[in-house]
Short mmCIF file of C-alpha atoms in Angstrom, two decimals:
data_model
loop_
_atom_site.label_atom_id
_atom_site.label_comp_id
_atom_site.label_asym_id
_atom_site.label_seq_id
_atom_site.Cartn_x
_atom_site.Cartn_y
_atom_site.Cartn_z
CA MET A 9 14.50 22.00 4.95
CA PRO A 10 12.03 18.59 4.19
CA ASN A 11 8.36 18.43 4.61
CA ASN A 12 7.85 16.74 8.04
CA LYS A 13 3.82 16.52 7.58
CA LEU A 14 1.94 13.83 8.10
CA GLN A 15 -1.99 13.86 7.12
CA VAL A 16 -4.66 11.78 5.86
CA GLY A 17 -7.72 11.70 6.82
CA SER A 18 -9.46 9.66 3.59
CA GLU A 19 -8.84 7.82 0.78
CA ILE A 20 -9.24 10.51 -1.42
CA GLY A 21 -8.72 13.68 -0.28
CA PRO A 22 -6.30 15.86 -3.27
CA LEU A 23 -2.91 13.27 -2.47
CA LYS A 24 -0.19 15.89 -1.96
CA ARG A 25 3.04 13.53 -1.09
CA VAL A 26 3.39 9.67 -2.17
CA ILE A 27 5.87 7.17 -1.59
CA VAL A 28 6.49 4.53 -4.14
CA HIS A 29 9.03 1.92 -5.17
CA ARG A 30 10.06 1.49 -8.95
CA PRO A 31 10.48 -2.19 -9.65
CA ASP A 32 14.15 -3.02 -9.29
CA ASP A 33 16.70 -5.50 -10.65
CA GLY A 34 16.00 -7.58 -7.70
CA ILE A 35 12.74 -9.10 -10.01
CA SER A 36 14.80 -10.03 -12.95
CA ARG A 37 16.13 -13.15 -10.82
CA ILE A 38 13.11 -14.78 -9.21
CA SER A 39 12.60 -18.28 -11.24
CA PRO A 40 9.51 -19.79 -11.76
CA LYS A 41 10.24 -22.16 -8.50
CA ARG A 42 10.34 -19.70 -6.50
CA ALA A 43 7.63 -17.03 -7.80
CA GLU A 44 5.18 -18.78 -5.17
CA GLU A 45 7.29 -18.19 -2.12
CA LEU A 46 8.55 -14.59 -2.78
CA LEU A 47 4.59 -14.50 -3.01
CA PHE A 48 4.33 -13.67 -6.98
CA ASP A 49 1.87 -15.07 -9.25
CA ASP A 50 4.00 -15.56 -12.07
CA ILE A 51 7.91 -14.10 -12.89
CA VAL A 52 7.89 -10.87 -15.25
CA TYR A 53 9.28 -9.52 -17.91
CA LEU A 54 11.27 -6.35 -16.38
CA THR A 55 11.75 -4.03 -17.97
CA TYR A 56 7.94 -3.82 -19.66
CA MET A 57 7.16 -3.79 -15.92
CA GLN A 58 9.80 -0.95 -15.44
CA GLN A 59 8.49 1.47 -18.36
CA GLU A 60 4.62 0.43 -17.27
CA HIS A 61 5.41 1.82 -13.63
CA ASP A 62 6.57 4.67 -14.98
CA VAL A 63 3.57 5.69 -16.61
CA PHE A 64 2.19 4.91 -13.65
CA THR A 65 4.67 7.68 -11.25
CA ALA A 66 4.62 10.17 -14.53
CA VAL A 67 0.60 10.72 -14.00
CA LEU A 68 1.30 11.52 -10.32
CA LYS A 69 4.17 13.76 -10.54
CA GLN A 70 1.88 15.70 -12.83
CA PHE A 71 -0.57 15.73 -10.35
CA VAL A 72 1.27 16.29 -7.29
CA GLY A 73 4.60 17.39 -8.43
CA GLU A 74 7.81 15.53 -9.09
CA GLU A 75 9.35 16.56 -6.05
CA ASN A 76 5.89 14.79 -3.89
CA VAL A 77 6.47 11.25 -5.64
CA LEU A 78 9.16 9.45 -3.31
CA GLU A 79 11.56 6.82 -4.38
CA THR A 80 12.03 4.16 -1.56
CA GLU A 81 15.58 3.63 -2.28
CA THR A 82 15.78 7.32 -2.60
CA LEU A 83 14.48 8.10 0.84
CA LEU A 84 16.70 4.95 2.04
CA CYS A 85 19.87 6.77 0.23
CA GLN A 86 19.23 9.52 2.29
CA ALA A 87 18.57 8.07 5.84
CA LEU A 88 21.57 5.86 5.76
CA GLY A 89 23.69 9.58 5.37
CA GLU A 90 21.83 10.77 8.27
CA ASP A 91 22.47 8.66 11.29
CA ALA A 92 25.75 6.46 11.50
CA GLU A 93 24.53 4.52 14.53
CA SER A 94 21.29 3.59 13.00
CA LYS A 95 22.85 2.35 9.63
CA LYS A 96 24.98 0.34 11.77
CA GLU A 97 22.46 -1.18 13.66
CA MET A 98 20.57 -1.79 10.76
CA ILE A 99 23.14 -3.31 8.93
CA ASP A 100 23.86 -5.63 11.67
CA MET A 101 20.17 -6.36 11.70
CA ILE A 102 20.25 -8.05 8.05
CA VAL A 103 23.40 -9.65 8.52
CA ASP A 104 22.14 -11.60 11.17
CA TYR A 105 18.57 -12.15 9.60
CA GLU A 106 20.07 -13.26 6.20
CA GLU A 107 22.47 -15.36 8.30
CA LEU A 108 25.44 -13.30 5.97
CA PRO A 109 29.70 -13.92 7.65
CA THR A 110 30.19 -11.29 10.26
CA SER A 111 32.61 -9.61 7.84
CA PHE A 112 29.97 -8.55 5.39
CA ARG A 113 29.73 -5.75 8.34
CA GLU A 114 32.85 -4.42 7.30
CA THR A 115 31.95 -4.64 3.08
CA PHE A 116 28.58 -2.99 3.80
CA GLN A 117 29.99 -0.60 5.93
CA GLN A 118 32.72 0.28 3.17
CA MET A 119 29.77 0.58 0.44
CA SER A 120 28.78 4.05 -0.46
CA ASP A 121 25.10 5.30 0.96
CA GLU A 122 23.80 4.22 -2.67
CA GLU A 123 25.50 1.27 -3.13
CA LEU A 124 24.23 0.10 0.17
CA ALA A 125 20.70 1.21 -0.06
CA HIS A 126 20.47 -0.86 -3.70
CA VAL A 127 22.15 -3.77 -2.15
CA LEU A 128 19.80 -3.75 0.50
CA ILE A 129 16.59 -3.60 -1.62
CA THR A 130 17.92 -6.28 -4.74
CA GLY A 131 20.13 -8.72 -2.50
CA TYR A 132 22.52 -7.96 -5.39
CA TYR A 133 26.10 -7.06 -4.43
CA GLU A 134 27.28 -5.96 -8.25
CA LYS A 135 30.52 -5.14 -7.80
CA GLU A 136 31.23 -8.79 -6.60
CA ASP A 137 28.69 -10.76 -8.75
CA TYR A 138 27.47 -11.55 -5.52
CA ILE A 139 23.98 -12.54 -4.54
CA LEU A 140 23.72 -11.91 -0.97
CA PHE A 141 20.30 -12.97 -0.52
CA ASP A 142 16.53 -12.86 -1.95
CA PRO A 143 14.97 -10.20 -3.61
CA ILE A 144 12.38 -8.12 -2.28
CA PRO A 145 9.74 -7.76 -5.44
CA ASN A 146 6.99 -6.81 -3.28
CA PHE A 147 8.39 -3.81 -2.43
CA ILE A 148 6.91 -1.80 -5.19
CA PHE A 149 3.35 -2.92 -2.57
CA THR A 150 4.32 0.34 -0.53
CA ARG A 151 0.30 0.31 0.63
CA ASP A 152 2.02 -2.10 2.86
CA ILE A 153 4.78 -1.62 4.67
CA ALA A 154 3.63 1.92 6.30
CA VAL A 155 0.25 3.81 7.01
CA VAL A 156 -0.49 6.92 7.81
CA ILE A 157 -3.94 7.49 9.39
CA ASN A 158 -4.87 11.21 10.32
CA ASP A 159 -1.58 12.44 11.61
CA HIS A 160 -0.01 8.89 13.03
CA ILE A 161 2.15 6.27 11.10
CA VAL A 162 1.79 2.42 11.73
CA VAL A 163 4.95 0.78 10.68
CA THR A 164 3.09 -2.64 9.72
CA LYS A 165 4.59 -5.70 10.38
CA ALA A 166 3.80 -8.29 7.40
CA ALA A 167 2.50 -11.58 7.30
CA LYS A 168 5.25 -13.40 5.32
CA GLU A 169 8.75 -14.10 5.82
CA ALA A 170 9.19 -12.93 2.06
CA ARG A 171 8.44 -9.39 3.03
CA PHE A 172 9.93 -9.58 6.16
CA ARG A 173 13.47 -7.72 4.65
CA GLU A 174 10.63 -5.05 3.53
CA ASN A 175 9.73 -4.19 7.03
CA PHE A 176 13.79 -3.75 8.22
CA ILE A 177 14.07 -1.26 5.36
CA THR A 178 10.89 0.90 6.67
CA ARG A 179 11.64 0.64 10.48
CA PHE A 180 14.67 1.85 9.39
CA ILE A 181 13.76 5.13 6.88
CA ILE A 182 10.72 6.22 9.37
CA TRP A 183 13.18 6.43 12.40
CA ALA A 184 16.34 7.74 10.67
CA HIS A 185 14.93 10.08 7.66
CA PRO A 186 14.37 13.84 7.84
CA ILE A 187 10.91 14.00 6.55
CA PHE A 188 9.74 11.39 10.02
CA LYS A 189 11.40 13.54 12.36
CA GLU A 190 8.94 15.61 14.08
CA PRO A 191 6.72 12.89 14.46
CA LYS A 192 9.03 10.48 15.83
CA ALA A 193 9.42 13.23 18.57
CA GLN A 194 5.75 14.12 19.16
CA GLY A 195 5.17 9.78 19.63
CA ARG A 196 3.26 9.88 16.38
CA ILE A 197 4.58 6.89 15.20
CA ILE A 198 2.81 3.31 15.83
CA ASN A 199 4.93 0.96 15.15
CA LEU A 200 3.72 -3.06 15.44
CA ASN A 201 6.92 -4.75 15.45
CA LYS A 202 7.63 -3.65 18.68
CA VAL A 203 7.19 -7.10 20.60
CA ASP A 204 6.83 -5.25 24.08
CA LEU A 205 4.28 -3.32 23.07
CA PHE A 206 2.71 -5.48 19.93
CA PRO A 207 3.30 -9.42 21.83
CA PRO A 208 1.77 -12.17 20.40
CA SER A 209 -1.72 -13.32 21.60
CA LYS A 210 -2.32 -15.78 24.87
CA ARG A 211 -2.94 -18.21 22.29
CA GLY A 212 0.12 -17.87 20.84
CA GLU A 213 -1.51 -15.93 17.67
CA MET A 214 1.00 -13.73 15.85
CA ILE A 215 0.26 -9.42 15.25
CA SER A 216 0.63 -8.96 11.55
CA VAL A 217 -1.01 -6.05 9.72
CA GLU A 218 -0.91 -4.84 5.58
CA GLY A 219 -1.50 -1.85 4.68
CA GLY A 220 -3.48 -2.91 1.96
CA ASP A 221 -5.67 -4.18 4.86
CA VAL A 222 -6.15 -0.61 6.22
CA MET A 223 -8.27 2.47 4.84
CA VAL A 224 -8.71 5.60 6.21
CA ILE A 225 -12.76 6.87 5.50
CA ASN A 226 -12.73 9.84 7.46
CA LYS A 227 -10.68 11.28 10.19
CA ASP A 228 -13.21 9.18 12.51
CA TYR A 229 -13.27 6.06 10.70
CA VAL A 230 -10.33 3.19 9.76
CA LEU A 231 -11.53 0.74 8.47
CA ILE A 232 -9.10 -2.60 9.18
CA GLY A 233 -9.79 -6.05 7.10
CA CYS A 234 -8.90 -8.86 9.17
CA SER A 235 -7.60 -10.71 6.30
CA GLU A 236 -4.98 -13.87 4.50
CA ARG A 237 -2.00 -11.26 5.67
CA THR A 238 -4.23 -9.68 8.79
CA THR A 239 -4.80 -11.11 12.13
CA GLU A 240 -7.47 -10.70 14.16
CA HIS A 241 -4.96 -10.35 17.27
CA GLY A 242 -2.92 -7.56 14.89
CA VAL A 243 -6.77 -5.90 14.29
CA ARG A 244 -7.64 -5.79 18.28
CA SER A 245 -4.07 -4.66 18.78
CA LEU A 246 -3.29 -1.85 16.46
CA ALA A 247 -7.56 -1.00 17.30
CA ARG A 248 -6.80 -0.33 21.20
CA VAL A 249 -4.07 1.97 20.81
CA LEU A 250 -5.90 4.09 17.54
CA LEU A 251 -9.22 4.26 20.03
CA ASP A 252 -6.80 4.89 23.34
CA LYS A 253 -4.11 7.50 21.83
CA GLY A 254 -7.35 8.95 20.28
CA VAL A 255 -6.10 9.04 16.71
CA VAL A 256 -9.49 7.82 15.56
CA LYS A 257 -13.31 7.83 16.93
CA ASN A 258 -14.06 3.87 15.69
CA VAL A 259 -11.83 1.13 14.37
CA VAL A 260 -13.88 -1.00 11.72
CA GLN A 261 -13.18 -4.94 11.72
CA VAL A 262 -13.75 -6.03 8.21
CA ASN A 263 -13.52 -10.07 8.22
CA ILE A 264 -13.33 -11.15 4.76
CA PRO A 265 -12.39 -14.86 3.16
CA GLN A 266 -8.47 -16.29 4.13
CA ASP A 267 -7.80 -16.39 0.03
CA ARG A 268 -4.99 -15.55 -1.99
CA SER A 269 -8.05 -14.09 -4.21
CA TYR A 270 -8.78 -11.73 -1.71
CA MET A 271 -5.55 -11.14 0.52
CA HIS A 272 -6.17 -7.84 1.79
CA ILE A 273 -9.33 -5.16 1.72
CA ASP A 274 -7.98 -3.11 -1.16
CA THR A 275 -8.59 -5.66 -3.23
CA ILE A 276 -12.08 -6.32 -2.60
CA PHE A 277 -13.03 -2.39 -2.35
CA THR A 278 -11.31 1.39 -2.92
CA GLN A 279 -13.31 4.11 -2.76
CA ILE A 280 -12.50 6.75 -5.27
CA ASN A 281 -15.33 10.09 -4.81
CA HIS A 282 -17.29 11.13 -2.07
CA TYR A 283 -20.05 8.70 -2.87
CA ASP A 284 -18.56 6.11 -5.06
CA PHE A 285 -16.63 3.27 -3.78
CA VAL A 286 -15.71 0.00 -6.72
CA ALA A 287 -16.55 -2.98 -5.16
CA PHE A 288 -16.27 -6.54 -5.64
CA LYS A 289 -19.87 -7.73 -5.25
CA PRO A 290 -20.06 -11.00 -3.49
CA ILE A 291 -18.30 -9.89 -0.57
CA ILE A 292 -19.01 -6.11 -0.08
CA ILE A 293 -22.24 -6.05 -0.57
CA ASP A 294 -23.97 -9.63 -0.61
CA GLY A 295 -21.66 -10.10 2.75
CA LEU A 296 -20.55 -13.65 1.63
CA SER A 297 -18.49 -15.05 4.23
CA SER A 298 -17.81 -11.11 5.79
CA THR A 299 -18.72 -9.23 9.03
CA VAL A 300 -18.04 -6.21 10.08
CA GLU A 301 -17.70 -5.01 13.64
CA VAL A 302 -17.26 -0.84 14.63
CA MET A 303 -15.22 -0.62 17.90
CA ARG A 304 -15.75 2.67 19.77
CA ALA A 305 -13.69 4.61 21.57
CA GLU A 306 -16.07 4.61 24.58
CA GLY A 307 -16.05 0.66 24.84
CA SER A 308 -19.35 0.08 22.38
CA SER A 309 -19.19 -2.02 19.12
CA ALA A 310 -21.69 -2.15 16.51
CA PHE A 311 -22.41 -5.37 14.28
CA TYR A 312 -23.17 -5.26 10.30
CA PRO A 313 -23.63 -8.15 8.05
CA SER A 314 -22.17 -6.64 5.16
CA VAL A 315 -19.56 -3.82 4.63
CA LYS A 316 -22.15 -2.08 2.42
CA GLU A 317 -25.05 -2.32 5.16
CA PHE A 318 -21.97 -0.42 7.60
CA LEU A 319 -21.47 2.20 5.08
CA LEU A 320 -24.82 2.74 4.18
CA ALA A 321 -25.82 3.65 8.54
CA GLU A 322 -22.85 5.11 9.37
CA ILE A 323 -20.87 6.99 6.74
CA SER A 324 -23.56 8.13 4.37
CA PRO A 325 -26.75 7.09 2.64
CA LYS A 326 -25.95 7.99 0.02
CA ILE A 327 -22.90 6.21 -0.84
CA LYS A 328 -23.05 4.18 -3.80
CA PHE A 329 -21.37 0.78 -5.21
CA ILE A 330 -19.44 0.49 -9.10
CA LEU A 331 -19.21 -3.54 -9.59
CA SER A 332 -16.53 -4.85 -10.78
CA GLY A 333 -17.49 -6.72 -13.65
CA LYS A 334 -20.85 -5.29 -13.40
CA GLY A 335 -21.54 -7.27 -10.42
CA GLU A 336 -21.66 -10.52 -12.91
CA SER A 337 -20.55 -14.16 -12.70
CA PRO A 338 -17.58 -15.13 -14.26
CA TYR A 339 -16.84 -11.62 -15.28
CA GLN A 340 -16.67 -9.96 -11.88
CA GLU A 341 -13.93 -13.05 -10.55
CA ARG A 342 -11.92 -12.35 -13.39
CA GLU A 343 -11.98 -8.51 -13.12
CA GLN A 344 -11.68 -8.49 -9.32
CA TRP A 345 -8.54 -10.60 -10.01
CA THR A 346 -7.22 -8.55 -12.43
CA ASP A 347 -7.21 -5.65 -9.65
CA GLY A 348 -10.65 -4.02 -10.96
CA CYS A 349 -11.50 -3.38 -7.44
CA ASN A 350 -8.29 -1.88 -6.40
CA LEU A 351 -7.79 1.59 -7.47
CA VAL A 352 -6.36 4.86 -5.41
CA ALA A 353 -7.53 8.09 -5.97
CA ILE A 354 -6.09 11.28 -6.92
CA LYS A 355 -7.84 13.49 -5.70
CA PRO A 356 -12.32 12.93 -5.46
CA GLY A 357 -13.40 11.66 -8.60
CA VAL A 358 -10.16 10.66 -10.31
CA ALA A 359 -8.46 7.86 -10.27
CA LEU A 360 -6.12 4.98 -11.38
CA THR A 361 -6.83 1.42 -12.22
CA TYR A 362 -5.51 -0.71 -14.85
CA ASP A 363 -6.45 -1.16 -18.69
CA ARG A 364 -7.24 -4.80 -18.73
CA ASN A 365 -11.02 -4.72 -16.64
CA PRO A 366 -13.23 -3.87 -19.27
CA ARG A 367 -16.69 -4.66 -18.21
CA THR A 368 -15.76 -2.68 -15.27
CA GLU A 369 -14.73 0.17 -17.39
CA GLU A 370 -17.82 0.19 -18.47
CA ALA A 371 -19.67 0.38 -15.23
CA PHE A 372 -17.90 3.63 -14.60
CA GLU A 373 -19.00 5.46 -17.73
CA GLU A 374 -22.25 4.32 -16.52
CA ALA A 375 -21.87 5.79 -13.45
CA GLY A 376 -20.54 9.09 -15.13
CA TYR A 377 -16.43 8.73 -15.36
CA ARG A 378 -14.82 9.02 -18.53
CA VAL A 379 -11.97 6.54 -18.40
CA VAL A 380 -9.00 7.53 -20.33
CA ASP A 381 -5.65 6.13 -21.16
CA ALA A 382 -3.11 7.29 -18.72
CA ARG A 383 -1.04 8.11 -22.07
CA ASP A 384 -3.07 9.85 -24.05
CA LEU A 385 -3.67 11.88 -20.76
CA LEU A 386 0.57 12.45 -20.27
CA LYS A 387 0.22 13.11 -24.12
CA ALA A 388 -3.04 15.64 -23.66
CA PHE A 389 -1.03 17.28 -20.78
CA GLU A 390 2.18 17.60 -22.79
CA ASP A 391 0.75 19.58 -25.59
CA GLY A 392 -1.67 21.78 -23.44
CA ILE A 393 -4.58 20.54 -24.25
CA ILE A 394 -5.70 20.06 -20.61
CA GLU A 395 -4.00 20.97 -16.80
CA PRO A 396 -4.34 18.18 -13.92
CA SER A 397 -6.27 20.44 -11.86
CA GLU A 398 -8.94 20.53 -15.23
CA VAL A 399 -9.43 16.52 -14.81
CA LYS A 400 -12.71 15.67 -13.00
CA ASN A 401 -14.88 12.33 -12.60
CA THR A 402 -11.92 10.75 -14.66
CA ILE A 403 -10.47 7.16 -14.41
CA ILE A 404 -7.00 6.89 -15.94
CA THR A 405 -6.21 3.27 -16.81
CA LEU A 406 -2.70 2.56 -16.50
CA PRO A 407 -0.22 0.06 -18.89
CA SER A 408 -0.36 -3.86 -16.83
CA HIS A 409 0.31 -6.28 -19.03
CA GLU A 410 3.14 -6.82 -16.51
CA LEU A 411 2.29 -5.12 -13.10
CA SER A 412 -1.10 -7.33 -13.22
CA ARG A 413 1.57 -10.69 -12.96
CA ALA A 414 2.20 -9.29 -9.30
CA ARG A 415 -1.32 -9.29 -8.31
CA GLY A 416 -1.32 -5.73 -6.72
CA GLY A 417 -3.17 -2.47 -8.34
CA SER A 418 -2.85 1.16 -8.65
CA HIS A 419 -3.57 1.28 -4.63
CA CYS A 420 -0.86 -1.32 -3.73
CA MET A 421 1.48 0.61 -5.54
CA THR A 422 1.43 3.89 -3.47
CA CYS A 423 1.46 4.95 0.32
CA PRO A 424 0.04 8.46 0.65
CA ILE A 425 1.97 9.92 3.51
CA GLU A 426 0.00 13.58 2.75
CA ARG A 427 -3.47 14.48 2.05
CA GLY A 428 -5.60 17.40 1.54
#
């Protein structure tokens, strides 16, 4: 029987189940001319990218168990086999959106679930050597497609057209897959793509909220970045529902510069321990082009000049900040760009990051953390030198020559659906 539990009450609780996506064949079809359009900053060498991602998921599996690291293509395949009517609706939606000939409705229906899942993700029909539609290379960043807040799941809405098919696929998985059956029956799914419930504003501003802008600080506070990818109307609309349903008591809107360098709040700020946050100093500490508003369930609001001031005042005065590039220019800008602030915690004090930010690594060591290469740690597990349960106060560095070219770190590549 599938595990139907959804529960994420913080950014650091012990990770129990997580959704990931291994870089797929569609990524190898991105040309330099189309990279920007498809939201990639560079073309990548797929084989190496997959090898790097395999190291990443191997570490996750050691800590949470292989069966609890869920691959999106597998989930999609399983969902396609669950509900014939929903599958038909999904096919109709894709054919219409991608402007394919109507004959492809029958073509898709005749495919095996495995073949159809692969085609829907990669856009390539191998049997006929037919490129049906664009790849969705950003699907590796599963953080953005959905977010669990306490016992509810929010199906997010992408800002850019290049990610719309990710939305279709995610909505289908959450609607049809057995692991989401209970939340669905209990009304614990918030789908931002339902325009009747989440219409544009009176001034025509569309809703977009991406998961990289949503952080569950604790069971009472959720932080949402208003950024290049998440609109203020999106923040306000989601805040209203979360507060009205009693999902949280406080929604914190953080306004950050609308710049690709800081496309989501998790590119400049993540939590790795009870009182430790990794931060990009100019925005998070100094409040450069940033303001914070706390919206409370009873209707009042509070304002702060920076994320630092908010955290110290409302979360804990014990909070400390580990700065990307040790807070010094130009290193802080360089290492923020290469995801030095974008870490995912496996449990309090143990987090994953890329292996390309040396000054930030020094800052971790000065803060009392051990920095260890992921491959060395996996070898130590294999040799029985240490158990995952014994790993404490450790930053695990991932090979990232190709992964980092896609402009997203370990936090971006995970969609936690259950934490302890």
